[in-house]
Amino acid sequence: MVALDGPGGVGKSALAVHAAHRLGERFPDGQLYADLRGSHRGERPVPPAAVLRRFLCALGEPRLCPGSEAGAAAAYRTLLTERRMLIVLDNALDAAQVRPLLPAAHGCAAILTSLGVLATLNGAVHLHLSPLTPPASIEVLGLWAGPGRLAAERGAAETIAHHCGHLPLALRIAGARLAARPRWPVRELADRLADPAGRLAELSFADLDMHAALDAGHRELLARGPAGRAAALALPLLAAGQGELTVTEEAATTGAAVSATEVILEQLVDVQLLESRAPGRYRFHPLTRLFALRSAARHTVVARTAPRAEGQWAD
């Protein structure tokens, strides 16, 4: 069982599907895929019972689906006992959503993707995805824009990759925009992305939207009750600074208690809106900082409706 996690736009789903195709020959009895919609805007996560019904039908045994989720999970695992199958569970909300869907058979495997770390799953190997290196970013951009076109304007291509924060989704959107405008110089898009105020708006094309990918973590915060809403309310204030954040400095800036400040920052780490590479130290990805400054403030009206415990962030 391999669990992929990382911020919106880092390529979790793309990597999972790619890996499943590459591993196909090792699982001769087939693959099962489900989008659990744990991070989709405007959609509720898919209940495990609904996925189990679909899986049992795909396995050719719809009659084995009893009324209870536990019974369906038992029937599903029994069917997989003598099979070698790969199960891909994409966009999981949490560990509770995926547990009934995990195979128990020795010959089966599972690839999971989620925004946050599914840390409570027994036996999972966790891969924490991060942005690409600059050379890999240019390669990904060239998949859509064309490598020859980028080679002619290498400096502009590097600028685009930098403004995309080396996130695969942002690079894909930028590449698609260049592909749709074959007569544009690459520098034109680089110049459009140079303005931080409009960068996220530029990183939207057709059904691909960098803002929507980043918004998944914010929606998760708002669903977490008072503590999550307090973190959502604090997000624009935290993003107003530059560089690394520390618990003590942010507590001093806001006048909140150190303990309450740490809870806020850790909530943001859990939903991939901040990253923490050392205890008590945090930082924003450049595009996440722009999201926090330009977009999150519009949602704080929801947070203001929640009662605030003593020591929590003030509006």
CSV table of C-alpha atoms in Angstrom, one decimal:
chain,number,residue,atom,x,y,z
A,1,MET,CA,0.0,0.0,0.0
A,2,VAL,CA,1.5,3.3,-1.2
A,3,ALA,CA,-0.1,6.6,-0.1
A,4,LEU,CA,0.7,9.7,-2.0
A,5,ASP,CA,0.1,13.1,-0.4
A,6,GLY,CA,1.0,16.7,-1.3
A,7,PRO,CA,-0.4,20.2,-2.0
A,8,GLY,CA,-3.0,20.8,-4.7
A,9,GLY,CA,-1.5,20.7,-8.2
A,10,VAL,CA,1.6,18.7,-7.3
A,11,GLY,CA,0.5,15.8,-9.5
A,12,LYS,CA,-0.7,13.1,-7.1
A,13,SER,CA,-3.5,11.7,-9.3
A,14,ALA,CA,-1.4,11.9,-12.4
A,15,LEU,CA,1.5,10.0,-10.7
A,16,ALA,CA,-0.9,7.4,-9.3
A,17,VAL,CA,-2.5,6.7,-12.7
A,18,HIS,CA,0.8,6.6,-14.5
A,19,ALA,CA,2.2,4.2,-11.9
A,20,ALA,CA,-0.9,2.0,-12.2
A,21,HIS,CA,-0.3,1.7,-16.0
A,22,ARG,CA,3.4,0.9,-15.5
A,23,LEU,CA,2.6,-1.8,-13.0
A,24,GLY,CA,-0.3,-3.3,-15.0
A,25,GLU,CA,1.6,-6.5,-16.0
A,26,ARG,CA,2.3,-7.4,-12.3
A,27,PHE,CA,-1.5,-7.6,-11.6
A,28,PRO,CA,-2.9,-9.9,-14.3
A,29,ASP,CA,-6.4,-10.0,-12.8
A,30,GLY,CA,-6.9,-6.3,-13.4
A,31,GLN,CA,-7.2,-3.0,-11.7
A,32,LEU,CA,-9.9,-1.1,-9.9
A,33,TYR,CA,-10.1,2.7,-9.8
A,34,ALA,CA,-12.3,5.0,-7.8
A,35,ASP,CA,-12.2,8.8,-7.5
A,36,LEU,CA,-13.3,9.3,-3.8
A,37,ARG,CA,-13.8,13.0,-4.4
A,38,GLY,CA,-12.4,14.0,-1.1
A,39,SER,CA,-11.1,17.3,-2.4
A,40,HIS,CA,-13.6,18.2,-5.2
A,41,ARG,CA,-15.3,21.6,-5.1
A,42,GLY,CA,-19.0,21.4,-4.5
A,43,GLU,CA,-19.1,17.6,-4.2
A,44,ARG,CA,-19.4,15.3,-1.2
A,45,PRO,CA,-16.9,12.6,-0.7
A,46,VAL,CA,-18.1,9.3,-2.0
A,47,PRO,CA,-19.2,6.9,0.8
A,48,PRO,CA,-17.2,3.7,1.0
A,49,ALA,CA,-20.4,1.6,0.6
A,50,ALA,CA,-21.1,3.2,-2.8
A,51,VAL,CA,-17.6,2.4,-4.0
A,52,LEU,CA,-17.9,-1.2,-2.7
A,53,ARG,CA,-21.1,-1.7,-4.8
A,54,ARG,CA,-19.3,-0.5,-7.9
A,55,PHE,CA,-16.2,-2.7,-7.2
A,56,LEU,CA,-18.4,-5.8,-6.6
A,57,CYS,CA,-20.2,-5.1,-9.9
A,58,ALA,CA,-16.8,-4.7,-11.7
A,59,LEU,CA,-15.7,-8.0,-10.2
A,60,GLY,CA,-18.8,-9.7,-11.7
A,61,GLU,CA,-20.6,-10.3,-8.3
A,62,PRO,CA,-23.2,-7.6,-7.7
A,63,ARG,CA,-25.3,-10.2,-5.8
A,64,LEU,CA,-22.7,-10.4,-3.1
A,65,CYS,CA,-23.4,-6.8,-2.0
A,66,PRO,CA,-25.2,-6.9,1.3
A,67,GLY,CA,-27.0,-4.0,2.9
A,68,SER,CA,-24.2,-3.1,5.4
A,69,GLU,CA,-20.9,-1.5,4.5
A,70,ALA,CA,-19.0,-4.1,6.7
A,71,GLY,CA,-20.7,-7.0,4.9
A,72,ALA,CA,-19.9,-5.5,1.5
A,73,ALA,CA,-16.3,-5.0,2.5
A,74,ALA,CA,-16.0,-8.6,3.6
A,75,ALA,CA,-17.5,-9.9,0.3
A,76,TYR,CA,-15.1,-7.6,-1.6
A,77,ARG,CA,-12.0,-8.9,0.3
A,78,THR,CA,-13.1,-12.5,-0.1
A,79,LEU,CA,-13.3,-12.1,-3.9
A,80,LEU,CA,-9.8,-10.6,-4.0
A,81,THR,CA,-8.3,-13.5,-2.0
A,82,GLU,CA,-7.3,-15.5,-5.0
A,83,ARG,CA,-6.6,-12.6,-7.3
A,84,ARG,CA,-3.7,-10.3,-8.1
A,85,MET,CA,-5.2,-6.9,-8.5
A,86,LEU,CA,-4.2,-3.3,-8.1
A,87,ILE,CA,-6.6,-0.9,-6.4
A,88,VAL,CA,-6.3,2.9,-7.1
A,89,LEU,CA,-8.1,5.1,-4.6
A,90,ASP,CA,-7.8,8.7,-5.7
A,91,ASN,CA,-8.6,11.9,-3.9
A,92,ALA,CA,-9.3,10.3,-0.5
A,93,LEU,CA,-10.6,12.5,2.3
A,94,ASP,CA,-9.2,10.6,5.2
A,95,ALA,CA,-8.1,7.2,6.3
A,96,ALA,CA,-11.7,6.2,7.4
A,97,GLN,CA,-12.9,6.6,3.9
A,98,VAL,CA,-10.3,4.2,2.4
A,99,ARG,CA,-10.1,1.5,5.1
A,100,PRO,CA,-13.1,-0.5,3.9
A,101,LEU,CA,-11.8,-0.4,0.3
A,102,LEU,CA,-8.3,-1.8,1.0
A,103,PRO,CA,-7.6,-5.4,-0.2
A,104,ALA,CA,-6.4,-7.9,2.4
A,105,ALA,CA,-5.0,-10.4,-0.1
A,106,HIS,CA,-1.3,-10.9,-0.3
A,107,GLY,CA,-1.2,-10.7,-4.1
A,108,CYS,CA,-3.0,-7.3,-4.2
A,109,ALA,CA,-1.7,-3.8,-3.8
A,110,ALA,CA,-3.2,-0.3,-3.4
A,111,ILE,CA,-2.2,3.2,-4.5
A,112,LEU,CA,-3.9,6.0,-2.6
A,113,THR,CA,-3.8,9.7,-3.1
A,114,SER,CA,-4.9,12.4,-0.6
A,115,LEU,CA,-4.3,16.0,0.2
A,116,GLY,CA,-3.2,15.3,3.8
A,117,VAL,CA,-1.1,12.4,5.1
A,118,LEU,CA,-3.1,9.3,5.8
A,119,ALA,CA,-0.9,8.7,8.8
A,120,THR,CA,-3.2,6.3,10.6
A,121,LEU,CA,-3.2,3.6,7.9
A,122,ASN,CA,-1.4,0.5,9.1
A,123,GLY,CA,1.4,-0.7,6.8
A,124,ALA,CA,1.3,2.2,4.3
A,125,VAL,CA,4.4,3.5,2.6
A,126,HIS,CA,4.0,7.3,2.5
A,127,LEU,CA,5.4,9.4,-0.4
A,128,HIS,CA,5.2,13.1,0.2
A,129,LEU,CA,5.2,14.8,-3.2
A,130,SER,CA,6.9,18.2,-3.7
A,131,PRO,CA,7.4,20.6,-6.6
A,132,LEU,CA,9.6,19.6,-9.5
A,133,THR,CA,13.2,20.6,-10.0
A,134,PRO,CA,13.8,23.4,-12.5
A,135,PRO,CA,15.1,21.1,-15.3
A,136,ALA,CA,12.1,18.8,-14.8
A,137,SER,CA,9.7,21.8,-14.9
A,138,ILE,CA,11.0,22.8,-18.3
A,139,GLU,CA,10.6,19.2,-19.5
A,140,VAL,CA,7.0,19.1,-18.3
A,141,LEU,CA,6.2,22.5,-19.8
A,142,GLY,CA,7.6,21.3,-23.1
A,143,LEU,CA,5.2,18.3,-23.2
A,144,TRP,CA,2.5,20.7,-24.1
A,145,ALA,CA,4.2,23.8,-25.5
A,146,GLY,CA,6.8,21.8,-27.5
A,147,PRO,CA,10.5,21.4,-26.6
A,148,GLY,CA,11.7,23.2,-29.7
A,149,ARG,CA,9.6,26.2,-29.0
A,150,LEU,CA,11.0,26.5,-25.5
A,151,ALA,CA,14.6,26.0,-26.6
A,152,ALA,CA,14.3,29.1,-28.8
A,153,GLU,CA,13.3,31.1,-25.7
A,154,ARG,CA,15.0,29.3,-22.8
A,155,GLY,CA,15.1,32.3,-20.5
A,156,ALA,CA,11.4,32.9,-20.9
A,157,ALA,CA,10.6,29.3,-20.3
A,158,GLU,CA,12.6,29.3,-17.1
A,159,THR,CA,10.8,32.4,-16.0
A,160,ILE,CA,7.4,30.6,-16.6
A,161,ALA,CA,8.5,27.6,-14.6
A,162,HIS,CA,9.6,29.8,-11.8
A,163,HIS,CA,6.3,31.7,-11.7
A,164,CYS,CA,4.5,28.3,-11.7
A,165,GLY,CA,6.3,27.4,-8.5
A,166,HIS,CA,7.5,24.2,-10.4
A,167,LEU,CA,4.0,22.7,-9.7
A,168,PRO,CA,3.0,20.2,-12.4
A,169,LEU,CA,-0.6,21.4,-12.7
A,170,ALA,CA,0.5,25.0,-13.1
A,171,LEU,CA,3.1,24.0,-15.7
A,172,ARG,CA,0.5,22.0,-17.5
A,173,ILE,CA,-1.8,25.0,-17.6
A,174,ALA,CA,1.0,27.3,-18.9
A,175,GLY,CA,2.0,24.7,-21.5
A,176,ALA,CA,-1.6,24.3,-22.7
A,177,ARG,CA,-2.0,28.1,-23.0
A,178,LEU,CA,1.1,28.2,-25.2
A,179,ALA,CA,-0.1,25.3,-27.2
A,180,ALA,CA,-3.5,27.1,-27.8
A,181,ARG,CA,-1.6,30.2,-29.0
A,182,PRO,CA,1.1,28.9,-31.3
A,183,ARG,CA,2.0,32.3,-32.6
A,184,TRP,CA,2.6,33.8,-29.2
A,185,PRO,CA,6.2,34.3,-28.2
A,186,VAL,CA,7.0,32.4,-25.0
A,187,ARG,CA,8.0,35.7,-23.4
A,188,GLU,CA,4.4,36.9,-23.7
A,189,LEU,CA,3.2,34.4,-21.2
A,190,ALA,CA,6.2,34.9,-19.0
A,191,ASP,CA,5.3,38.6,-18.8
A,192,ARG,CA,1.7,37.9,-18.0
A,193,LEU,CA,2.7,35.7,-15.1
A,194,ALA,CA,5.1,38.3,-13.8
A,195,ASP,CA,2.4,40.3,-12.0
A,196,PRO,CA,1.7,38.5,-8.7
A,197,ALA,CA,-1.8,40.0,-8.4
A,198,GLY,CA,-2.9,38.3,-11.6
A,199,ARG,CA,-0.8,35.2,-11.6
A,200,LEU,CA,-3.4,32.7,-10.4
A,201,ALA,CA,-6.0,34.1,-12.8
A,202,GLU,CA,-3.5,33.5,-15.7
A,203,LEU,CA,-3.0,29.9,-14.5
A,204,SER,CA,-6.5,28.9,-15.6
A,205,PHE,CA,-7.3,27.3,-18.9
A,206,ALA,CA,-10.4,25.3,-20.0
A,207,ASP,CA,-11.1,22.8,-17.2
A,208,LEU,CA,-7.8,23.3,-15.5
A,209,ASP,CA,-7.6,25.8,-12.6
A,210,MET,CA,-4.7,26.3,-10.2
A,211,HIS,CA,-6.9,28.4,-7.9
A,212,ALA,CA,-9.4,25.5,-7.6
A,213,ALA,CA,-6.6,23.0,-6.8
A,214,LEU,CA,-5.3,25.2,-4.0
A,215,ASP,CA,-8.8,25.9,-2.7
A,216,ALA,CA,-9.3,22.2,-1.7
A,217,GLY,CA,-7.2,22.7,1.4
A,218,HIS,CA,-9.1,25.8,2.4
A,219,ARG,CA,-12.5,24.0,2.0
A,220,GLU,CA,-11.1,21.2,4.2
A,221,LEU,CA,-10.2,23.8,6.9
A,222,LEU,CA,-13.8,25.2,6.9
A,223,ALA,CA,-15.2,21.7,7.4
A,224,ARG,CA,-13.1,21.1,10.5
A,225,GLY,CA,-15.1,23.1,12.9
A,226,PRO,CA,-14.1,26.1,15.0
A,227,ALA,CA,-10.4,25.3,15.0
A,228,GLY,CA,-10.3,24.9,11.2
A,229,ARG,CA,-12.3,28.1,10.7
A,230,ALA,CA,-9.9,30.0,12.9
A,231,ALA,CA,-7.0,28.7,10.8
A,232,ALA,CA,-8.8,29.8,7.6
A,233,LEU,CA,-9.4,33.2,9.2
A,234,ALA,CA,-5.7,33.6,10.0
A,235,LEU,CA,-4.5,32.5,6.6
A,236,PRO,CA,-4.4,36.0,4.9
A,237,LEU,CA,-2.7,37.5,7.9
A,238,LEU,CA,0.0,34.9,7.9
A,239,ALA,CA,0.6,35.2,4.2
A,240,ALA,CA,1.1,39.0,4.5
A,241,GLY,CA,4.7,38.4,5.8
A,242,GLN,CA,7.6,37.2,3.9
A,243,GLY,CA,10.0,34.3,4.4
A,244,GLU,CA,9.8,31.7,7.1
A,245,LEU,CA,7.2,31.7,9.8
A,246,THR,CA,7.8,30.7,13.4
A,247,VAL,CA,5.4,30.1,16.2
A,248,THR,CA,6.9,32.6,18.6
A,249,GLU,CA,7.1,35.4,16.0
A,250,GLU,CA,3.5,34.9,14.8
A,251,ALA,CA,2.2,34.8,18.3
A,252,ALA,CA,4.0,38.0,19.1
A,253,THR,CA,2.7,39.7,15.9
A,254,THR,CA,-1.0,38.8,16.6
A,255,GLY,CA,-1.0,38.8,20.4
A,256,ALA,CA,-2.4,35.3,20.5
A,257,ALA,CA,-1.1,32.6,22.8
A,258,VAL,CA,1.8,30.5,21.6
A,259,SER,CA,-0.2,27.3,22.1
A,260,ALA,CA,-3.2,28.7,20.0
A,261,THR,CA,-0.8,29.9,17.3
A,262,GLU,CA,0.8,26.5,17.0
A,263,VAL,CA,-2.6,24.8,16.6
A,264,ILE,CA,-3.4,27.3,13.8
A,265,LEU,CA,-0.1,26.7,12.0
A,266,GLU,CA,-0.3,22.9,12.3
A,267,GLN,CA,-3.9,22.9,11.0
A,268,LEU,CA,-2.6,24.7,7.9
A,269,VAL,CA,0.2,22.1,7.5
A,270,ASP,CA,-2.4,19.3,7.7
A,271,VAL,CA,-4.2,20.6,4.7
A,272,GLN,CA,-1.0,21.4,2.7
A,273,LEU,CA,-1.4,25.2,2.9
A,274,LEU,CA,1.8,25.4,4.8
A,275,GLU,CA,4.8,23.2,4.9
A,276,SER,CA,7.0,22.5,8.0
A,277,ARG,CA,10.5,21.2,7.5
A,278,ALA,CA,11.5,21.6,11.2
A,279,PRO,CA,9.5,21.8,14.5
A,280,GLY,CA,8.1,25.3,14.9
A,281,ARG,CA,9.1,26.6,11.5
A,282,TYR,CA,6.8,27.0,8.5
A,283,ARG,CA,6.7,28.4,5.0
A,284,PHE,CA,4.3,29.0,2.1
A,285,HIS,CA,4.8,27.7,-1.4
A,286,PRO,CA,4.8,30.9,-3.6
A,287,LEU,CA,1.4,30.1,-5.3
A,288,THR,CA,-0.1,29.1,-2.0
A,289,ARG,CA,0.9,32.5,-0.5
A,290,LEU,CA,-0.8,34.2,-3.5
A,291,PHE,CA,-3.9,32.1,-3.0
A,292,ALA,CA,-4.0,33.1,0.7
A,293,LEU,CA,-3.6,36.8,0.0
A,294,ARG,CA,-6.0,37.0,-3.0
A,295,SER,CA,-8.6,34.4,-2.3
A,296,ALA,CA,-8.8,33.1,1.2
A,297,ALA,CA,-10.0,36.5,2.6
A,298,ARG,CA,-13.2,36.1,0.7
A,299,HIS,CA,-14.1,33.1,2.7
A,300,THR,CA,-13.4,34.5,6.2
A,301,VAL,CA,-17.0,35.5,6.6
A,302,VAL,CA,-17.7,31.9,7.3
A,303,ALA,CA,-15.1,31.8,10.0
A,304,ARG,CA,-16.5,34.9,11.6
A,305,THR,CA,-19.7,33.1,12.3
A,306,ALA,CA,-18.0,30.6,14.6
A,307,PRO,CA,-17.5,31.3,18.3
A,308,ARG,CA,-13.9,32.1,19.2
A,309,ALA,CA,-12.2,30.4,22.1
A,310,GLU,CA,-10.0,32.4,24.4
A,311,GLY,CA,-6.5,32.9,22.9
A,312,GLN,CA,-7.6,32.2,19.3
A,313,TRP,CA,-7.0,34.6,16.5
A,314,ALA,CA,-9.0,37.7,16.4
A,315,ASP,CA,-10.5,39.2,13.2
